[in-house]
Coordinates of C-alpha atoms in Angstrom, one line a residue:
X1 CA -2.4 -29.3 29.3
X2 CA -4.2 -26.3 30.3
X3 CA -7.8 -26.4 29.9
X4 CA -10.3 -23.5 28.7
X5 CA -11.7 -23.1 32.9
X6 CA -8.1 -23.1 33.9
X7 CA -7.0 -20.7 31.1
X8 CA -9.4 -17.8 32.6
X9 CA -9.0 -18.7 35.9
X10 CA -7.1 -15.9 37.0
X11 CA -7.3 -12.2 38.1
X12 CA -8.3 -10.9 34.8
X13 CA -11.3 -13.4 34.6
X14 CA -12.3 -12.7 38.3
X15 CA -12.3 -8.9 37.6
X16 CA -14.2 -9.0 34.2
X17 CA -16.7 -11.4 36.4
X18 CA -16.7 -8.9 39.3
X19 CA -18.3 -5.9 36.8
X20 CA -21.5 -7.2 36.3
X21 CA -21.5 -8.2 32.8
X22 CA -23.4 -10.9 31.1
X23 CA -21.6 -13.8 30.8
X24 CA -20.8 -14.0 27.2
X25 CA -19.3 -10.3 27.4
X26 CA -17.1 -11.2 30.0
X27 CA -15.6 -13.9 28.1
X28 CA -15.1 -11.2 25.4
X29 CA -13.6 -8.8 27.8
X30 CA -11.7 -11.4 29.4
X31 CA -10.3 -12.4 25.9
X32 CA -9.6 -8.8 24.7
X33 CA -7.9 -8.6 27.7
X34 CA -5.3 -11.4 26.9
X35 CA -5.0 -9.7 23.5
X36 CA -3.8 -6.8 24.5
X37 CA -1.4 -8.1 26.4
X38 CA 0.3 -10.0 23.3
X39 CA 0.5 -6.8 21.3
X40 CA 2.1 -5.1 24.1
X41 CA 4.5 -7.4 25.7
X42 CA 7.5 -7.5 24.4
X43 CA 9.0 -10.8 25.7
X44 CA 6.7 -13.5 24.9
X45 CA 7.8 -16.8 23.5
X46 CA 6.4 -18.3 20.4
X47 CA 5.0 -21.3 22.5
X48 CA 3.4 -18.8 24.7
X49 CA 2.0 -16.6 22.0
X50 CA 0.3 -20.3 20.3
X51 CA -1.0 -21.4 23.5
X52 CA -2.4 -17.6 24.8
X53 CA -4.0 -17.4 20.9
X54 CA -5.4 -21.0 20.9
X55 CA -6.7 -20.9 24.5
X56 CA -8.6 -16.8 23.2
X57 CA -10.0 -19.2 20.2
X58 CA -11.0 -21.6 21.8
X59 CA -13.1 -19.3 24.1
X60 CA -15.2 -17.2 21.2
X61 CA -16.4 -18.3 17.8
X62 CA -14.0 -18.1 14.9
X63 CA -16.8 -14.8 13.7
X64 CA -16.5 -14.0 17.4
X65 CA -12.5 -13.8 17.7
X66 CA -12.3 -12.3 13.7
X67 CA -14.5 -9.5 14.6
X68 CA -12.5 -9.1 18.3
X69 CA -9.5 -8.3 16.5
X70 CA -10.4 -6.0 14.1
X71 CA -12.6 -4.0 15.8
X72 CA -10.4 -1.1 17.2
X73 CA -11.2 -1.8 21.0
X74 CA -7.6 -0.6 22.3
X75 CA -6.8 2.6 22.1
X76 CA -8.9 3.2 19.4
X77 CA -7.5 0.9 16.9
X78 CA -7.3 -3.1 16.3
X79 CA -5.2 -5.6 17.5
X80 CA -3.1 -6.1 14.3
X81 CA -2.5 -2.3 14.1
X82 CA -0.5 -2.6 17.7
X83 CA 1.0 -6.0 16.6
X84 CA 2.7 -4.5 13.9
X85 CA 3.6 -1.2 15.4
X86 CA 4.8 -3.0 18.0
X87 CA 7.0 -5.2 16.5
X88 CA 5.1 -8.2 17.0
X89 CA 5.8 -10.5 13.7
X90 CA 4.5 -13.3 15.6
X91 CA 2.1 -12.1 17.3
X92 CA 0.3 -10.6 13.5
X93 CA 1.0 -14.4 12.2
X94 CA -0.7 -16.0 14.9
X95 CA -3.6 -13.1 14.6
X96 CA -4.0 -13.3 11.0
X97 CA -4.9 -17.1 10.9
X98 CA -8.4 -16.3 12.2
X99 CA -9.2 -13.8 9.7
X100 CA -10.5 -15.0 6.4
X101 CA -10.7 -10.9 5.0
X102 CA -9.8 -7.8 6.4
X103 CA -13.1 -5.7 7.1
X104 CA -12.6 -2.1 5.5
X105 CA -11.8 -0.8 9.2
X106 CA -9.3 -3.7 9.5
X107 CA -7.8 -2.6 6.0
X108 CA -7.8 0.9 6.7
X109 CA -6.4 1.1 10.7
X110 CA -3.2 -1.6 8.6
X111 CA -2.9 1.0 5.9
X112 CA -2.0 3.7 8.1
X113 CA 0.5 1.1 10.3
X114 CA 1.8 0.4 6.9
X115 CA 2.1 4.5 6.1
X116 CA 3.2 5.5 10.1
X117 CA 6.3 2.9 9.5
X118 CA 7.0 3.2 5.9
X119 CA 6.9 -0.5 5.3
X120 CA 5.4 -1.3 1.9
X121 CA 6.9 -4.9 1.8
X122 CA 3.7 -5.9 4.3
X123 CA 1.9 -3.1 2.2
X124 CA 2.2 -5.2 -1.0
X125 CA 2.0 -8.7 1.2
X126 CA -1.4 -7.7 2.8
X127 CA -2.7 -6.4 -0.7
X128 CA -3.8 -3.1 1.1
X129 CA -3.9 -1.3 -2.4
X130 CA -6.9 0.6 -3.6
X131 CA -7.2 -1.0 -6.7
X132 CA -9.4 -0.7 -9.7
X133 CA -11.9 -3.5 -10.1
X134 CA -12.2 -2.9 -13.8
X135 CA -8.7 -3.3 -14.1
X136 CA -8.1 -5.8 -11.8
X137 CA -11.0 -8.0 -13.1
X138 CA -9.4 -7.3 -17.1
X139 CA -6.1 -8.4 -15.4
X140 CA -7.6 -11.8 -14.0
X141 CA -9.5 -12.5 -17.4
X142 CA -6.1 -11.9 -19.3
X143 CA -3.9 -14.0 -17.4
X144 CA -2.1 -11.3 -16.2
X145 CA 0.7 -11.7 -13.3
X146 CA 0.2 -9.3 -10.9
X147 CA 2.5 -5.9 -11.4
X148 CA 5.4 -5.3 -9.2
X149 CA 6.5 -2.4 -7.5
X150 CA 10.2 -2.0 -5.8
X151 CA 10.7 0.9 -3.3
X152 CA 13.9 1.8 -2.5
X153 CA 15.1 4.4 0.9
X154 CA 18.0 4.7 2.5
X155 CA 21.5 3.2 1.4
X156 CA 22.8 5.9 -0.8
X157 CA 19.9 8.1 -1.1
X158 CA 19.7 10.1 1.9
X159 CA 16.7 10.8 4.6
X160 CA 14.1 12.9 2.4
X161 CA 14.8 10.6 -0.8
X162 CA 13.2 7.5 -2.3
X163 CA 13.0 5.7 -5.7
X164 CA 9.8 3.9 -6.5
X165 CA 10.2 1.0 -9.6
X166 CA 7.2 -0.3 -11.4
X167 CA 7.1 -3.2 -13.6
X168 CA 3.5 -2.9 -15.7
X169 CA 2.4 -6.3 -17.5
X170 CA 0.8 -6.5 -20.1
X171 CA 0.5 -2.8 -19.9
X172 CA -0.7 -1.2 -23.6
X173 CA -3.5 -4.1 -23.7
X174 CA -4.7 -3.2 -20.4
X175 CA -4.3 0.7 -21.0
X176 CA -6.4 0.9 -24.2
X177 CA -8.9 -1.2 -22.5
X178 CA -9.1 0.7 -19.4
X179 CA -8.0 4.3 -20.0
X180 CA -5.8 4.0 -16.5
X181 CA -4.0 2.2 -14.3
X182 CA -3.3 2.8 -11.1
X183 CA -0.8 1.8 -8.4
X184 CA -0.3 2.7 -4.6
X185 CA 2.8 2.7 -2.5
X186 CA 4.3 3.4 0.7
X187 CA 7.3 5.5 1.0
X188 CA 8.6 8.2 3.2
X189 CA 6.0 8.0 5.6
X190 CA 3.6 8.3 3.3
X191 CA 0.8 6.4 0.8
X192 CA 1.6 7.4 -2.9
X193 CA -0.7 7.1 -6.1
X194 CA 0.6 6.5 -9.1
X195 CA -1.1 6.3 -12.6
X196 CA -1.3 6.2 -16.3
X197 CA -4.8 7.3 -17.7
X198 CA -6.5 9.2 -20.6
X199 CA -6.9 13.1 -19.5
X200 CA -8.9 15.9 -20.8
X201 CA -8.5 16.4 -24.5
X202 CA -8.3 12.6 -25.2
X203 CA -4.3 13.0 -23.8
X204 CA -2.4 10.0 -22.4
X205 CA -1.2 11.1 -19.2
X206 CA 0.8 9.6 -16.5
X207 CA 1.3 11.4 -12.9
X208 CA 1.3 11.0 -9.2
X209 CA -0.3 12.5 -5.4
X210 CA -0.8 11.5 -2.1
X211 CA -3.8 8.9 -0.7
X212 CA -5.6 9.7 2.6
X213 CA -4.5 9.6 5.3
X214 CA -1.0 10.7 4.5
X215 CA 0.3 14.2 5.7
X216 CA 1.3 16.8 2.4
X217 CA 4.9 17.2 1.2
X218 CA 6.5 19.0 -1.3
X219 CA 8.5 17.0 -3.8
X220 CA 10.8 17.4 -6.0
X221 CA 10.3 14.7 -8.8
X222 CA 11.8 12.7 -12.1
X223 CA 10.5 10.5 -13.7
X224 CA 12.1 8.1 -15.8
X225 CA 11.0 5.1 -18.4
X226 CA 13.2 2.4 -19.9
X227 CA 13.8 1.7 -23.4
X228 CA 14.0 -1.0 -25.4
X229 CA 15.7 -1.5 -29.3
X230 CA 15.1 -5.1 -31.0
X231 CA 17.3 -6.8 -33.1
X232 CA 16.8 -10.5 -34.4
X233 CA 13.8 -12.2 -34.9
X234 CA 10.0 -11.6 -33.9
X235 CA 10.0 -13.2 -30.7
X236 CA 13.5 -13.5 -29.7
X237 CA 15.1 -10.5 -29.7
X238 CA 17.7 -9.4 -28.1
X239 CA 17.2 -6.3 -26.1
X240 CA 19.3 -2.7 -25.7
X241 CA 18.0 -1.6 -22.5
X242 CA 18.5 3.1 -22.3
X243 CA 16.5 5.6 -20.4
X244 CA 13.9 8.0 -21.3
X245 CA 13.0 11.4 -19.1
X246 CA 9.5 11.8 -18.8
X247 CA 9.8 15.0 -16.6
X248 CA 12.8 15.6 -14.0
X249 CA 12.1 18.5 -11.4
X250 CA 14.6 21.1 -11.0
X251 CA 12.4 22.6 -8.2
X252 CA 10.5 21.6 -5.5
X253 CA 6.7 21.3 -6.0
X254 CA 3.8 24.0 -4.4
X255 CA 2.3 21.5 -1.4
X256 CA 1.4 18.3 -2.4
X257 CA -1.9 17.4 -0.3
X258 CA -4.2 14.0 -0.5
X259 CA -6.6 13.4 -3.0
X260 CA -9.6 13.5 -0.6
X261 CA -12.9 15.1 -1.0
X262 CA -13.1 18.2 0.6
X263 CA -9.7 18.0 2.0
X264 CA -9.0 19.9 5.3
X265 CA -5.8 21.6 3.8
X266 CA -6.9 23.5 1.0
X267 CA -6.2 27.2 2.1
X268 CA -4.5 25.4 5.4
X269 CA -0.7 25.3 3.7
X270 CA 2.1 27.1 2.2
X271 CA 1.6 28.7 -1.4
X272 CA -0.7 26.9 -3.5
X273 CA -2.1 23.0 -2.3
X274 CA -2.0 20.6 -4.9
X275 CA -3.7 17.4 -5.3
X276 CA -1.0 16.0 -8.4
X277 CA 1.4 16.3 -10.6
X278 CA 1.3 14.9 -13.7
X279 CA 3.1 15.0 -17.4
X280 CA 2.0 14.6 -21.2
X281 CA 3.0 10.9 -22.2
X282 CA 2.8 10.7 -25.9
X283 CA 0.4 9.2 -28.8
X284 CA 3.4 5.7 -28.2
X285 CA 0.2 4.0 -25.9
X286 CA -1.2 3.2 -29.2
X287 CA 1.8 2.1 -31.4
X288 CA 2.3 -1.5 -32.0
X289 CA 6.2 -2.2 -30.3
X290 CA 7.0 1.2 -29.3
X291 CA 10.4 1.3 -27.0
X292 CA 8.8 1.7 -24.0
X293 CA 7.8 -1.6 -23.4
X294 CA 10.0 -5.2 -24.0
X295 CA 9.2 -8.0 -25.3
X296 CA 6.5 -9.3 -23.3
X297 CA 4.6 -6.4 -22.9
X298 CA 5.8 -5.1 -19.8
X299 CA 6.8 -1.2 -19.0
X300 CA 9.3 -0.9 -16.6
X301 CA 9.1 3.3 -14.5
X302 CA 11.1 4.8 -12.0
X303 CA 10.0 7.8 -10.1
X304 CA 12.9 9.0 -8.5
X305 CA 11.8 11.7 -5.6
X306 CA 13.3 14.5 -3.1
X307 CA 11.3 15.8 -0.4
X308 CA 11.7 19.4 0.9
X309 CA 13.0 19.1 4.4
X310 CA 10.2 21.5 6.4

């Protein structure tokens, strides 16, 4: 069994020792060190990975190895950032057992790995969302599952195309309470913002941008809700499911840019730079059983969207 002495007794320690720092800092070095190997290597075993991640923890305090790995010490960002962008599963797992909460620079450096590699599955998993604490805390007090969103690329849609689903709960109770709900996403490369809220002139709105620190695009979007007709009785109806279009594009958008303060690409991109788009959505929010919601409350979306290939 290898013991902590024997773990750093090699070149790495006796180089880290060599520089002159104070003890406790060379064990830190010494450990970061190991760490960067895992998120680089690309044929380490499972066994090894435990015992290299075990031996690193048993070296620092669990505070001590938390804060190691999300502080962006290698190559200016953390360790889970290069696990994941290196297509290290195992190496993530065996990371993320040390860390009780991502730190906002943790959250942040995963959001863009997330964005760079277009994987919302671990976007969703992590919950790496900006969400709305008034919403979510409404959400919690109701009982509320959580909502899901579906994003679909490739297959049949082709390389500039991608449909986002949503599936609201609960969503004209928490609408009227909140006066919005919002949802992010990752597709194409991108973080996406989606949301339903009350707009100038007291006007239910729904519409959609881009969230730092994603690069513009111009889209071409539709937008699509499904409808429901009831027949039978209150509570067990049997549903006829159709389609409504909110908005379908039949051109491509001016330059979609992030919703960031100040943004660097105002007057920086072709035609005008846009921070949204966004259409009307109806008085229905306030109707008791309108179609646009089943049985249980829930609204089910699809934006459907085609990027200009630049």
């Amino acid at each position: 069994m290898t013991t902590k002495s024997e773990a750093f007794d090699n070149s790495d320690s006796k180089s880290v020792a060599s520089s002159g720092l104070p003890p406790g800092k060379q064990k830190r070095a010494t450990v970061l060190s190991r760490i960067r190997d895992l998120v680089s290597a690309t044929d380490s075993t499972p066994s090894s990975i435990d015992s290299i991640v075990n031996v690193c923890a048993s070296a620092l305090t669990a505070a001590q190895l938390s804060d190691l790995l999300q502080t962006p010490n290698i190559e200016g960002h953390t360790a889970l950032y290069w696990a994941f962008l290196n297509h290290r599963p195992e190496v993530f797992s065996a990371f993320a057992r040390f860390i009780s909460k991502f730190s906002s620079e943790c959250s942040s450096d995963l959001r863009l790995a997330c964005m760079q590699t277009s994987n919302h599955a671990l976007f969703s998993q992590l919950n790496l969302q900006h969400t709305d604490a008034k919403d979510e805390s409404l959400r919690q007090f109701l009982g509320c599952p959580p909502d899901e969103i579906e994003v679909h690329e490739g297959g049949e849609l082709d390389d500039h195309q991608f449909v986002a689903s949503f599936h609201i709960r609960m969503f004209q109770k928490r609408l009227r309470t909140t006066q919005e709900l919002k949802h992010e996403f990752v597709a194409q490369g991108r973080i996406w913002w989606f949301r339903f809220y009350m707009g100038p002139w007291w006007k239910w709105l729904v519409g959609f941008g881009l969230s730092p620190p994603s690069l513009p695009a111009c889209p071409k979007p539709s937008l699509l809700l499904e409808t429901f007709t009831r027949e039978g009785e209150p509570g067990c109806e049997t549903l006829h499911k159709g389609l409504y279009c909110v908005g379908r594009g039949t051109n491509f958008m001016e330059t979609l840019v992030p919703d960031e303060p100040e943004s660097r690409y105002i007057g920086n991109v072709d035609g005008e730079a846009l921070i949204s788009r966004r259409w009307p959505l109806g008085d229905w929010v306030t109707y008791d059983n309108p179609v646009y919601v089943d049985c249980d409350g829930t609204l089910h979306a699809k934006l459907e969207m085609t990027l200009k290939k630049l």
